[in-house]
Coordinates of C-alpha atoms (C1' of nucleotides) in Angstrom, one line a residue:
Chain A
X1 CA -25.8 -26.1 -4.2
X2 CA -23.9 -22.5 -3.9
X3 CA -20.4 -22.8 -3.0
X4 CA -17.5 -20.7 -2.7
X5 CA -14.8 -20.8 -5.3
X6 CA -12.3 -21.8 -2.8
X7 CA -14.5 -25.2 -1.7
X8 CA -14.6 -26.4 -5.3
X9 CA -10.8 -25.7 -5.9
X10 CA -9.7 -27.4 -2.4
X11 CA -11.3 -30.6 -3.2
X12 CA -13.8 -30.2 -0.8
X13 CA -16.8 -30.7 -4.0
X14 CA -16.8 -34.0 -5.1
X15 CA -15.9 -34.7 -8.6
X16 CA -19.5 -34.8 -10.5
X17 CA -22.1 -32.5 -8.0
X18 CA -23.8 -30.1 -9.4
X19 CA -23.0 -26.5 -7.5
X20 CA -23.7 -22.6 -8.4
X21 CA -20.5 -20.4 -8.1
X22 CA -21.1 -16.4 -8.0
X23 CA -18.0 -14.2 -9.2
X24 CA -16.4 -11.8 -11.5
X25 CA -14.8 -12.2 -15.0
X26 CA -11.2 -12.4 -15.0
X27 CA -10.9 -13.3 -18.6
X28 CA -12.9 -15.2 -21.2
X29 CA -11.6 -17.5 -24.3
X30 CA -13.1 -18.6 -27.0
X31 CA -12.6 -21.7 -28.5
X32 CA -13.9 -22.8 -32.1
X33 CA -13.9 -25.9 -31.3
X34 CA -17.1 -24.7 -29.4
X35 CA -16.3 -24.1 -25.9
X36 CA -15.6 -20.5 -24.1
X37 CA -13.6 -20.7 -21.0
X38 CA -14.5 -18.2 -18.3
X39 CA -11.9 -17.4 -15.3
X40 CA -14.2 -16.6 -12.3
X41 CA -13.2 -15.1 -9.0
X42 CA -15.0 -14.8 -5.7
X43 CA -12.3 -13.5 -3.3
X44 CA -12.3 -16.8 -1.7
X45 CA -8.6 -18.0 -2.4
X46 CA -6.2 -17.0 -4.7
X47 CA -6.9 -19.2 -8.0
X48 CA -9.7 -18.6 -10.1
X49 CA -11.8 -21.6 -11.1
X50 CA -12.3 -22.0 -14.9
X51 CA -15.9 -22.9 -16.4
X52 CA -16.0 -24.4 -19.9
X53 CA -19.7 -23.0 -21.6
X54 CA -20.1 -25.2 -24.4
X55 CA -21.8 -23.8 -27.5
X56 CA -24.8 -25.9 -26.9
X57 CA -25.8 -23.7 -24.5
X58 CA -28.6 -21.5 -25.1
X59 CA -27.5 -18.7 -23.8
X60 CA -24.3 -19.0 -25.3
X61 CA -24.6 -16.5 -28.1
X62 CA -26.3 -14.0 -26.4
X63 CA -24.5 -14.0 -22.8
X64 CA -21.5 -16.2 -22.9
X65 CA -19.9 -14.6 -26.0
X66 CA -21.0 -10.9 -24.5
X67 CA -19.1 -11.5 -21.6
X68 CA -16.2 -9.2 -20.6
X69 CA -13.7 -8.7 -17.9
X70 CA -15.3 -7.6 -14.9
X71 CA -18.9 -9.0 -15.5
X72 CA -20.9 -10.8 -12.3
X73 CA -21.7 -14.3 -13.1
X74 CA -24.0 -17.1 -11.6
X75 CA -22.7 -19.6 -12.7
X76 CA -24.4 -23.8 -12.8
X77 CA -22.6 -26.7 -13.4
X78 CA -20.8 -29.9 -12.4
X79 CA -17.5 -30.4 -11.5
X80 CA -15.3 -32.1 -13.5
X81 CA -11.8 -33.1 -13.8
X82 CA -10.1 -30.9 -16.3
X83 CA -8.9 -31.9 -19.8
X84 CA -6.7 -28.6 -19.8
X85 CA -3.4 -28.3 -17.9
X86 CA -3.4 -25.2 -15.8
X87 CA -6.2 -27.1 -13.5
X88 CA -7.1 -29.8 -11.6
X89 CA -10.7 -29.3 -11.5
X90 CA -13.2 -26.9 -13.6
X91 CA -16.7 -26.6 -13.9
X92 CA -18.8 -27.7 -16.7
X93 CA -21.8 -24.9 -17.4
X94 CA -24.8 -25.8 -17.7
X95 CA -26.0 -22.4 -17.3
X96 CA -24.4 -19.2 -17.3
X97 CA -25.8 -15.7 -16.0
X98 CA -25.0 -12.6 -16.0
X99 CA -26.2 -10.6 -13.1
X100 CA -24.3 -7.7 -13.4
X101 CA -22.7 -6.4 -17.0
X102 CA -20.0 -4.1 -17.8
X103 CA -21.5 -1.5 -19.6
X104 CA -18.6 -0.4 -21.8
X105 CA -15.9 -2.7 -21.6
X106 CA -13.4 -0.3 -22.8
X107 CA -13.5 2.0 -19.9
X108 CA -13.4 -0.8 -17.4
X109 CA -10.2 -0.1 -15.3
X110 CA -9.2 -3.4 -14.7
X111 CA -7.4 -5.2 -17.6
X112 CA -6.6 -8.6 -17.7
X113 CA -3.1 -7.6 -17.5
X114 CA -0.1 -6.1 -14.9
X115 CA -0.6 -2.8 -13.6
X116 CA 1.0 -0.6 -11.8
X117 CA 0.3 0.0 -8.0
X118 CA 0.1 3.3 -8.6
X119 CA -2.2 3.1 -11.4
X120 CA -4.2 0.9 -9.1
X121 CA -4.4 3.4 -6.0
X122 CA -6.7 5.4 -8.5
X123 CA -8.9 3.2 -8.7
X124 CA -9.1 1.9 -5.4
X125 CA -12.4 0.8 -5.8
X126 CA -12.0 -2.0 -8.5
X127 CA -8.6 -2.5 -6.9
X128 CA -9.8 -5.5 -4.7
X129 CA -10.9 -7.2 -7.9
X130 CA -7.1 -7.8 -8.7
X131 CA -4.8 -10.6 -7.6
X132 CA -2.1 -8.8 -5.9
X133 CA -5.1 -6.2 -3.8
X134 CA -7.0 -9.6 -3.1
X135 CA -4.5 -11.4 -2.0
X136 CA -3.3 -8.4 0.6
X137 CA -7.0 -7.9 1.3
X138 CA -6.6 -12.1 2.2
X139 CA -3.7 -12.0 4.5
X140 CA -4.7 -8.7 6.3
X141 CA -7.7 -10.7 7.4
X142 CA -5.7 -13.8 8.6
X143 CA -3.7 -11.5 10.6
X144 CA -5.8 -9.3 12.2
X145 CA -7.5 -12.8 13.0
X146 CA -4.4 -14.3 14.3
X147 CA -3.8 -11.2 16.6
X148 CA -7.0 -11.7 18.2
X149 CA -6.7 -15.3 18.5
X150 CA -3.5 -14.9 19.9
X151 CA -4.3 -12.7 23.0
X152 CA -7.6 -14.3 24.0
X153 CA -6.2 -17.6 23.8
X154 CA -3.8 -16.1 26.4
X155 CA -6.8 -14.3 28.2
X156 CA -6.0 -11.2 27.2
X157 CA -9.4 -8.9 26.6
X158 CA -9.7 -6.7 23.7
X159 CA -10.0 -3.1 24.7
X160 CA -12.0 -0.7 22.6
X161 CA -10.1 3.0 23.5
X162 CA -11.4 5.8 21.9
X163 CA -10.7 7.3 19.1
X164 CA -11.4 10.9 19.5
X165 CA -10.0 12.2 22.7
X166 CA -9.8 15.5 24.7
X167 CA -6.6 14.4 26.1
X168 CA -3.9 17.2 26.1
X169 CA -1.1 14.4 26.8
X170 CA -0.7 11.9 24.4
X171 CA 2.5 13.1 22.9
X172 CA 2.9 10.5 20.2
X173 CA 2.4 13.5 17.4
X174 CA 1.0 16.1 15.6
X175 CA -3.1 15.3 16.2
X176 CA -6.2 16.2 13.8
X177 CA -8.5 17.8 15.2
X178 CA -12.5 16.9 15.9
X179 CA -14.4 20.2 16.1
X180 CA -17.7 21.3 15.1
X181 CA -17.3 25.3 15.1
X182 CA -17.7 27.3 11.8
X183 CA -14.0 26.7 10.6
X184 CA -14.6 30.4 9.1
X185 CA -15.9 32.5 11.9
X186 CA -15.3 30.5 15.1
X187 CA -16.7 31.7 18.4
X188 CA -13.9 34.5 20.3
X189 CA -13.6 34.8 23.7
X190 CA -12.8 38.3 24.8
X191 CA -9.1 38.1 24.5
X192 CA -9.9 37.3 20.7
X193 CA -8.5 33.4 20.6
X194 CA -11.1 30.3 19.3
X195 CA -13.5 30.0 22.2
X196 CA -12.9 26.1 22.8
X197 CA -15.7 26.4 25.6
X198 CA -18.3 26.6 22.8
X199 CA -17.1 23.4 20.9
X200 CA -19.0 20.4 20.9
X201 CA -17.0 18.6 24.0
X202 CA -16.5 21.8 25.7
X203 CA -12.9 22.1 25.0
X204 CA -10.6 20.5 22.1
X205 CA -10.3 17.4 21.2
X206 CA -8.8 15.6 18.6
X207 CA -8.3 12.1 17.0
X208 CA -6.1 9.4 18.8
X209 CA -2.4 8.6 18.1
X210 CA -2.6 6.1 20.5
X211 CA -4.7 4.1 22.6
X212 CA -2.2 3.3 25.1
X213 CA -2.6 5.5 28.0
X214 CA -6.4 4.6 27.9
X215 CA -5.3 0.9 27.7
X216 CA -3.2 1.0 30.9
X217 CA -6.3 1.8 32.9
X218 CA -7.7 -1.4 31.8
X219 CA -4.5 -3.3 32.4
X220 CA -4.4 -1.9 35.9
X221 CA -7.8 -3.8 36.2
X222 CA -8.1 -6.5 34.0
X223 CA -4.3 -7.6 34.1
X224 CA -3.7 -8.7 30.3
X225 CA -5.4 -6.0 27.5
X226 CA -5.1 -5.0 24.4
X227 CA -6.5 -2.4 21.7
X228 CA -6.4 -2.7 18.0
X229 CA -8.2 -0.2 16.3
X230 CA -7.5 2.8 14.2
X231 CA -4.7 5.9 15.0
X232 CA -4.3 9.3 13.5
X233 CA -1.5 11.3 12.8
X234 CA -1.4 14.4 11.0
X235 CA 2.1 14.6 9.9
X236 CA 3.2 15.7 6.8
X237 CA 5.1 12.3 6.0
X238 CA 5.5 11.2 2.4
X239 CA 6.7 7.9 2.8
X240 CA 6.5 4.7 1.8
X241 CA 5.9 3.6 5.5
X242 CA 3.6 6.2 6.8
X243 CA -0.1 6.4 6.9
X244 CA -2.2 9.4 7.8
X245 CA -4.9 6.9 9.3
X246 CA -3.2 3.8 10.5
X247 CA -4.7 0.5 12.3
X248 CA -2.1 -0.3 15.8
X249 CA -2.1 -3.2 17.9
X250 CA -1.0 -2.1 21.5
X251 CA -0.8 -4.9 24.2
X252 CA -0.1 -4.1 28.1
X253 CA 0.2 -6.4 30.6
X254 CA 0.6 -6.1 34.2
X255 CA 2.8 -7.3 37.0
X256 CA 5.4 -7.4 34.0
X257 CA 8.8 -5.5 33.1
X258 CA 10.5 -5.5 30.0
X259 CA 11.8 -8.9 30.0
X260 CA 8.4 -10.3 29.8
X261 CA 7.0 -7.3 27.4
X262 CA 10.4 -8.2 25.2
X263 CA 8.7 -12.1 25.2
X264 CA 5.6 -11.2 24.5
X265 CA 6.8 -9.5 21.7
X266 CA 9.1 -12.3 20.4
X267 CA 5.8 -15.0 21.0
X268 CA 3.3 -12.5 19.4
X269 CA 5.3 -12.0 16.3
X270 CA 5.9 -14.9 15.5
X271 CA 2.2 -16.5 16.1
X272 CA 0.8 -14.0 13.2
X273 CA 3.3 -15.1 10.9
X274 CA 3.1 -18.5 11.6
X275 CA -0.7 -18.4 10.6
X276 CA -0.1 -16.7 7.6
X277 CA 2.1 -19.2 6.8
X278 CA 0.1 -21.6 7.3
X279 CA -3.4 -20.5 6.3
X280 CA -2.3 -18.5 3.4
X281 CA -0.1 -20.6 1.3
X282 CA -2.1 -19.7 -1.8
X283 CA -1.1 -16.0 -1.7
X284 CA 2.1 -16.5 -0.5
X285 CA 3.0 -18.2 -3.3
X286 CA 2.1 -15.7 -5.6
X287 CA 4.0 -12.8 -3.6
X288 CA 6.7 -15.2 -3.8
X289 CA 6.5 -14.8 -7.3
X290 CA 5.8 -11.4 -8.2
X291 CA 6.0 -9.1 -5.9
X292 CA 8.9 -10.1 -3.3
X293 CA 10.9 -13.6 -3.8
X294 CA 12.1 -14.8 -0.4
X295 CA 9.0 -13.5 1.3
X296 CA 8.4 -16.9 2.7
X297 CA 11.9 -17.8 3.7
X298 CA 11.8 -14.8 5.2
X299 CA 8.6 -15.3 7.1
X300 CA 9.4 -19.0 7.8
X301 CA 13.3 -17.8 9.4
X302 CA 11.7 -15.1 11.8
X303 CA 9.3 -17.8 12.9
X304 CA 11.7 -20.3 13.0
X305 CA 14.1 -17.4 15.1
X306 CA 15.3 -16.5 18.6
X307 CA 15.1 -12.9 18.5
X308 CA 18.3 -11.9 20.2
X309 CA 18.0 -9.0 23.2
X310 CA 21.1 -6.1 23.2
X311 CA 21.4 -3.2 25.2
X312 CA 21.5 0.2 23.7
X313 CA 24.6 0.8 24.7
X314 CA 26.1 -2.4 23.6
X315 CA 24.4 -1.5 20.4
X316 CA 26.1 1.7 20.2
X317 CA 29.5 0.0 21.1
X318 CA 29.0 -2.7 18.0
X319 CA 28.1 0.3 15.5
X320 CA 30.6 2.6 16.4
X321 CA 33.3 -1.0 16.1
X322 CA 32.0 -1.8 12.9
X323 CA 34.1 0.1 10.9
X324 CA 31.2 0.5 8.4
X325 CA 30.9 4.4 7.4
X326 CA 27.3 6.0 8.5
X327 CA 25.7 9.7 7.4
X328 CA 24.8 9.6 11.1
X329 CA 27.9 8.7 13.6
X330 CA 27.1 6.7 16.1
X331 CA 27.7 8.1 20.0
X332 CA 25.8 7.1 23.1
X333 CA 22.4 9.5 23.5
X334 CA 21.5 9.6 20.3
X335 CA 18.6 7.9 18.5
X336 CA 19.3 5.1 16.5
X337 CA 18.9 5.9 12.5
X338 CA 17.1 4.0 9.8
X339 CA 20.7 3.3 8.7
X340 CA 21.9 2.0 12.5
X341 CA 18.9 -0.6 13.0
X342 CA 18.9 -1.9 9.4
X343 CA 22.9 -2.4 10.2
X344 CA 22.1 -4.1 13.4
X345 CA 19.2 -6.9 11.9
X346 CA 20.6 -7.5 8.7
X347 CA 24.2 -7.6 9.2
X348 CA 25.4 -8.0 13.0
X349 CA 22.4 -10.0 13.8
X350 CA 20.8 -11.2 10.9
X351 CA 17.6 -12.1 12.3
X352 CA 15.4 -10.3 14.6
X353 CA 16.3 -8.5 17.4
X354 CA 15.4 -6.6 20.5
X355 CA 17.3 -3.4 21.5
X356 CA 16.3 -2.3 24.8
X357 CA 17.5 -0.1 27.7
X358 CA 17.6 3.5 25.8
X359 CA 18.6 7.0 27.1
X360 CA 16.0 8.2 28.9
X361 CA 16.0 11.7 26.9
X362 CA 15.1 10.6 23.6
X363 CA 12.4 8.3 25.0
X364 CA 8.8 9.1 25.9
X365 CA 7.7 10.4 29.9
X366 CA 6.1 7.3 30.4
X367 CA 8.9 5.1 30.5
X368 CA 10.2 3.5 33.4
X369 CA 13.6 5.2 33.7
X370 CA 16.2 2.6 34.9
X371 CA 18.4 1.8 38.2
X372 CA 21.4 4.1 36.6
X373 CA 19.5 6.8 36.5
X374 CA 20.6 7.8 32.5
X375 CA 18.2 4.9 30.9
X376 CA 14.7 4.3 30.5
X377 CA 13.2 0.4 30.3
X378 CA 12.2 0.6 26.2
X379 CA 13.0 -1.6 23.7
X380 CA 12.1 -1.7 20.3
X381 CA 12.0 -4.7 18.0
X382 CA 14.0 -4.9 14.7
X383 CA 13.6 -7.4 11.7
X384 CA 15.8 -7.6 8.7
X385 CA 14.2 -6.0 5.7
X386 CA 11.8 -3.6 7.4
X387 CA 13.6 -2.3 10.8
X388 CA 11.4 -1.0 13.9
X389 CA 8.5 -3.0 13.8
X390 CA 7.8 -3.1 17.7
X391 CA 8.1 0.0 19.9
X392 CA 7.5 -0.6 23.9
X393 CA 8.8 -0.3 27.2
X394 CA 7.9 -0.7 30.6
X395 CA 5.8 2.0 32.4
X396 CA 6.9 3.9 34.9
X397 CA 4.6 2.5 37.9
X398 CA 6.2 4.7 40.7
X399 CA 4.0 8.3 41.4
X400 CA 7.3 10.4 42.1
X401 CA 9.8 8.8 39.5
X402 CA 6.7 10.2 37.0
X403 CA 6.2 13.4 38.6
X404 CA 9.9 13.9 38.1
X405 CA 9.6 12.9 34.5
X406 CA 7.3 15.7 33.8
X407 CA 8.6 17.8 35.6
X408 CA 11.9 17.3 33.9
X409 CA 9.9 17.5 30.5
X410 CA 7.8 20.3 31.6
X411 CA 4.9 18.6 30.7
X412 CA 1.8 20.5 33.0
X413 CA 0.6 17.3 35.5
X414 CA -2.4 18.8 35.6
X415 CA -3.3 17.3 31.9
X416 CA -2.3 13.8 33.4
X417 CA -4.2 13.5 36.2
X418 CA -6.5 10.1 35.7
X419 CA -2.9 8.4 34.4
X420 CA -1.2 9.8 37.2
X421 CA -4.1 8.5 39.3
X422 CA -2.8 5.0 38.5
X423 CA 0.0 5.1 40.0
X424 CA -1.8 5.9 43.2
X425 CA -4.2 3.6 43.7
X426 CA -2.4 0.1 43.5
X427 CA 0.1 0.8 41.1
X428 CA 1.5 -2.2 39.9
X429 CA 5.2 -2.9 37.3
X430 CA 3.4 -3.1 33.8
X431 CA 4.3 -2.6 30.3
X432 CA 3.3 -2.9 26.6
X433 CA 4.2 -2.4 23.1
X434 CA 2.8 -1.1 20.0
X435 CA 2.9 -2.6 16.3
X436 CA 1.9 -0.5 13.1
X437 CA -0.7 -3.1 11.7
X438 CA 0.2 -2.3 8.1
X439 CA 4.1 -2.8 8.6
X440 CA 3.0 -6.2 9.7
X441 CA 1.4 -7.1 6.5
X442 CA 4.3 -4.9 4.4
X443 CA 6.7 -8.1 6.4
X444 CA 4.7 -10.3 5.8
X445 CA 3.8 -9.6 2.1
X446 CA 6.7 -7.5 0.6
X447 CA 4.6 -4.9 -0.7
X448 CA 6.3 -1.9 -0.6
X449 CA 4.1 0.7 -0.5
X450 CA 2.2 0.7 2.7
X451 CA -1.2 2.5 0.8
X452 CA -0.9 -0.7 -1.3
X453 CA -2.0 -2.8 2.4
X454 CA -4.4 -0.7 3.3
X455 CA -8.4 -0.8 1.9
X456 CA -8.6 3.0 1.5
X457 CA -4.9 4.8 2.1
X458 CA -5.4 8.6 4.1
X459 CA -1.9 10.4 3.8
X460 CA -1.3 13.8 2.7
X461 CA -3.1 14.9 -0.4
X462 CA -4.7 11.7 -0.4
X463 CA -8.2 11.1 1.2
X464 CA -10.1 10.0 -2.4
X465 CA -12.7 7.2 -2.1
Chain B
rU1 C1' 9.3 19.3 5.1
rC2 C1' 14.3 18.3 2.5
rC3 C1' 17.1 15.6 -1.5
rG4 C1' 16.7 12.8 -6.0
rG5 C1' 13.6 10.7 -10.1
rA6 C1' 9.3 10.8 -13.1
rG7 C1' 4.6 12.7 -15.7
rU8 C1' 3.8 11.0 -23.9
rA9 C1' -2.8 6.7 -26.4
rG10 C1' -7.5 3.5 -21.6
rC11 C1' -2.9 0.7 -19.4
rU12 C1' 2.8 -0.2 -19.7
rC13 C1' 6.4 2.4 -22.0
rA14 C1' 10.0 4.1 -26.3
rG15 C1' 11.0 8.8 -28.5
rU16 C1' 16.8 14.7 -26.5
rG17 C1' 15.3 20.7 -31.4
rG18 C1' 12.3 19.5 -37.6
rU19 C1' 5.9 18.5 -36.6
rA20 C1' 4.2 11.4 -32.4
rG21 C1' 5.5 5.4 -32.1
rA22 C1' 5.2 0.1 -30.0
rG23 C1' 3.0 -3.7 -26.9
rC24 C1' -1.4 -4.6 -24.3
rA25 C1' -6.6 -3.2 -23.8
rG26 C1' -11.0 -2.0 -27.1
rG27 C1' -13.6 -3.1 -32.3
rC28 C1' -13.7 -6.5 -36.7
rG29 C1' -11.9 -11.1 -38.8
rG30 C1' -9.0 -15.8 -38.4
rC31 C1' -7.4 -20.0 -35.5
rU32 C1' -7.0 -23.2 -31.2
rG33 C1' -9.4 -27.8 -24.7
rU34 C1' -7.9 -22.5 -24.1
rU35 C1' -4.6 -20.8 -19.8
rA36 C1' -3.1 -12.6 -18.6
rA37 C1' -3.3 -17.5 -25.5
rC38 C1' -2.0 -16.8 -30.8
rC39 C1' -2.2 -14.3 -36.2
rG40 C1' -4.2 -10.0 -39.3
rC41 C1' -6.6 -5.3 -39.8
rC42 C1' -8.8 -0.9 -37.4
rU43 C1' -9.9 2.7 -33.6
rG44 C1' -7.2 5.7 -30.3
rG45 C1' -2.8 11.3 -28.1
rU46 C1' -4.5 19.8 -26.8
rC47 C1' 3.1 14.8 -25.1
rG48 C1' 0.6 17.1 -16.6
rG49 C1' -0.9 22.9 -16.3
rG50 C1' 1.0 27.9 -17.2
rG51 C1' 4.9 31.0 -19.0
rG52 C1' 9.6 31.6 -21.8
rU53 C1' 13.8 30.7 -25.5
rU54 C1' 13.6 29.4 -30.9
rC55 C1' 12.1 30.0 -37.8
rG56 C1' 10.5 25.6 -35.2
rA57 C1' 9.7 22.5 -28.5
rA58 C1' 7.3 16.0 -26.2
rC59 C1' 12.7 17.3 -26.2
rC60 C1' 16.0 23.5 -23.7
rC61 C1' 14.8 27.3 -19.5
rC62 C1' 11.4 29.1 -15.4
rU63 C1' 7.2 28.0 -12.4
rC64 C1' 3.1 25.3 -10.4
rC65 C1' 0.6 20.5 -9.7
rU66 C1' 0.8 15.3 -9.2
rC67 C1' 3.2 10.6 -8.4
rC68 C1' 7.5 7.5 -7.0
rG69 C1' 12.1 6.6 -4.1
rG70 C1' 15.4 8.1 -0.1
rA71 C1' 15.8 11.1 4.5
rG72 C1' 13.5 13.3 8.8
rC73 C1' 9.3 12.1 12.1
rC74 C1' 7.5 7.7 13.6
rA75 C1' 4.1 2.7 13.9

RNA sequence: UCCGGAGUAGCUCAGUGGUAGAGCAGGCGGCUGUUAACCGCCUGGUCGGGGGUUCGAACCCCUCCUCCGGAGCCA
């Protein structure tokens, strides 16, 4: 019977069936005491299981001792208890296939070795075949699993915004843009500027950097929403945090304020790490090992947390009492640096935490400016070891406050009608947040790089594959 | 985009003015219920591109490209 690699390894094959594994060649060694031992890997868990091919076999000159790292295997056999130490359980071959060869061995990409990530992002192809890109590839899946399963089994409904839009207004950065004019001789109109008329929607339009404003019409409707989905931004960021093309999970819920956004948060965070805690121990453990120690201590003390809440100003206050020396001094109004949050989580806090209530002028229009008049109801949420993970705030549900806002910002409200159309028609308090989907797994994994948690990285330069 | 670092064999790296090395991979052989095994031999490089200094450049200078880290922007 054909099983997975991960059913035989977990125990769930009984000791003596007969099964027929498919995989890829990690490594094969021969033994003279007539045995080969062949490391297979299906993706399905971390290990790889190991077959003994005894030299009785027929094949055994012709295929087993041909094979290579990187070949496709079928393999038949039973499972048996293993004489060797690095395994509980192996398979004993009774025949071995070879459905796909590796034509020349010495150009295969992929030794059975270290490499570096970098050397891997070149071949991003073969990449998933390693441990480190399969075991990402692994706990991506259980997260993005664990967001969905976290909203619907709060009745939330997945939103699906779109990911080229027309709007003007979304603000959240430089855009790429969707066109289908002749890039070299692009239509004029009489004045001699691009004739956006002509193009395929009849006037520009560009990829998303955010679903959110869409979102909120489905909020204002549906009550509890959310979109996760792919986001553009075309700015020239060479970091190891930044992606051109970028997957964000964006809640919004309605009849809410920040309190209950901040919550959310706090519950939502620490439901996706939970699950990879739980469901991916195998991975874990070898992240643990190689790639970031403390990664699950670190994962097990943010679930295990009560993020705290502080006000901006407060915030300021502690920062500026510190005595610590920044590059950027800390005053009220300013943004908080890279420096400032890690600071705050790491050292004053040591755990997650919520900083809410900034000054309305370095925050976004949509933001639900507060009683004082000075501060706007955002928050974002800090974690030691990474920083801003969370961004969100509280909309601004009242039609004039808004109008005011963009006026103030001298932002045209002609571009925001349908959101401004909201807040006429039974406007109600809502809010939301935002989490870079690839940060999450950076937290959760300790990879560094975020091209490294990503299938097919899109930054600047980079678009191969 | 700014600041810093790096680019030498298929991979990971050593080599700071005198004509290129190691480990791994690959090939051949040996050995072993092996564990990214181990032992021996062999194959393998226009030293990122271009220009300059010098009798002579992987090494010094200029320039471009690429990658990495940090910052900014942000998620």
């Amino acid at each position: 019977m054909k099983q997975r690699i991960s059913q035989v390894l977990d125990g769930k094959v009984d000791v003596g069936s007969r099964v027929t594994i498919e995989g890829w060649v990690r490594t094969r060694r021969d033994s003279k005491a007539g045995l080969s031992f062949i490391a297979v890997h299906d993706g399905s868990c971390f290990e790889a299981l190991q077959v003994v091919a005894p030299a009785e076999l027929p094949e055994y000159v012709d295929v087993v001792q041909k094979i290579t790292t990187g070949c496709a295997v079928r393999v038949t056999g039973v499972v048996v208890a293993s004489q060797g130490k690095g395994q509980t359980v192996e398979v004993r071959g009774e025949s071995v296939e070879v459905v796909g060869w590796v034509d020349d061995p010495e150009s295969y990409p992929m030794q059975p070795k270290r490499h570096t990530m970098e050397y891997l992002r070149e071949v991003a192809h073969l990449r998933p075949r390693t441990n480190v890109i399969g075991a990402v590839t692994r706990v991506r899946h259980t997260l993005a699993m664990a967001v969905h399963r976290f909203f619907h089994d709060r009745g939330f409904f997945w939103i699906h915004t779109p990911i080229i839009t027309a709007n003007d207004a979304e603000g959240a950065g430089q855009m790429f843009r969707v066109s289908t004019l002749d890039a070299a001789n692009p239509p004029r109109t009489p004045t001699g500027a691009v004739d956006w008329n002509q193009d395929f929607f009849g006037k520009q339009a560009h990829l998303t950097v955010s679903g959110q404003l869409n979102v909120e019409t489905y909020c204002l409707a549906m009550s509890q929403v959310y979109t996760f989905g792919p986001t553009f931004r075309a700015e020239n960021s060479n970091t190891r945090r930044h992606l051109a093309e970028f997957w964000m999970i964006e809640p919004e819920i309605a009849f809410a304020d920040l309190a209950a956004d901040a919550q959310l948060a706090e519950d939502f965070l620490k439901s996706i790490f939970a699950a990879v805690l739980a469901e991916r121990k195998d991975d874990l453990a070898f992240f643990e090992k190689f790639v970031d120690p403390g990664c699950q201590k670190r994962l097990a003390a943010m679930v295990e947390s009560k993020f705290e809440r502080m006000d901006y100003g407060d915030a300021v206050k502690v920062l500026a009492q510190s005595g610590k020396t920044f590059e950027f001094p800390v005053s009220w109004g300013m943004d908080l640096q890279a420096e400032h949050e890690r600071f705050l989580t790491e050292e004053v806090v040591k755990g997650p935490i919520a900083v809410i209530n900034y000054p309305k002028d370095i925050k976004a229009f949509y933001m639900r400016l507060n009683d004082d008049g000075k501060t706007v109801a955002a928050m974002d949420v800090l974690a030691p070891g990474i920083g801003e993970i969370i961004g969100g705030s509280q909309r601004e549900e009242r039609l004039e406050v808004l109008d005011a806002r963009l006026d103030e910002m001298k932002l045209p409200k002609a571009d925001y009608g349908w959101y401004r159309d909201l807040r006429r028609f039974g406007s109600v308090p809502h809010a939301g947040f935002g989490l870079g989907f690839e940060r999450a797994i950076q937290y959760a994994t300790g990879v560094e790089n975020i091209r490294d948690v990503i299938p097919f990285p899109r930054a600047p330069r980079q678009a191969e594959f």
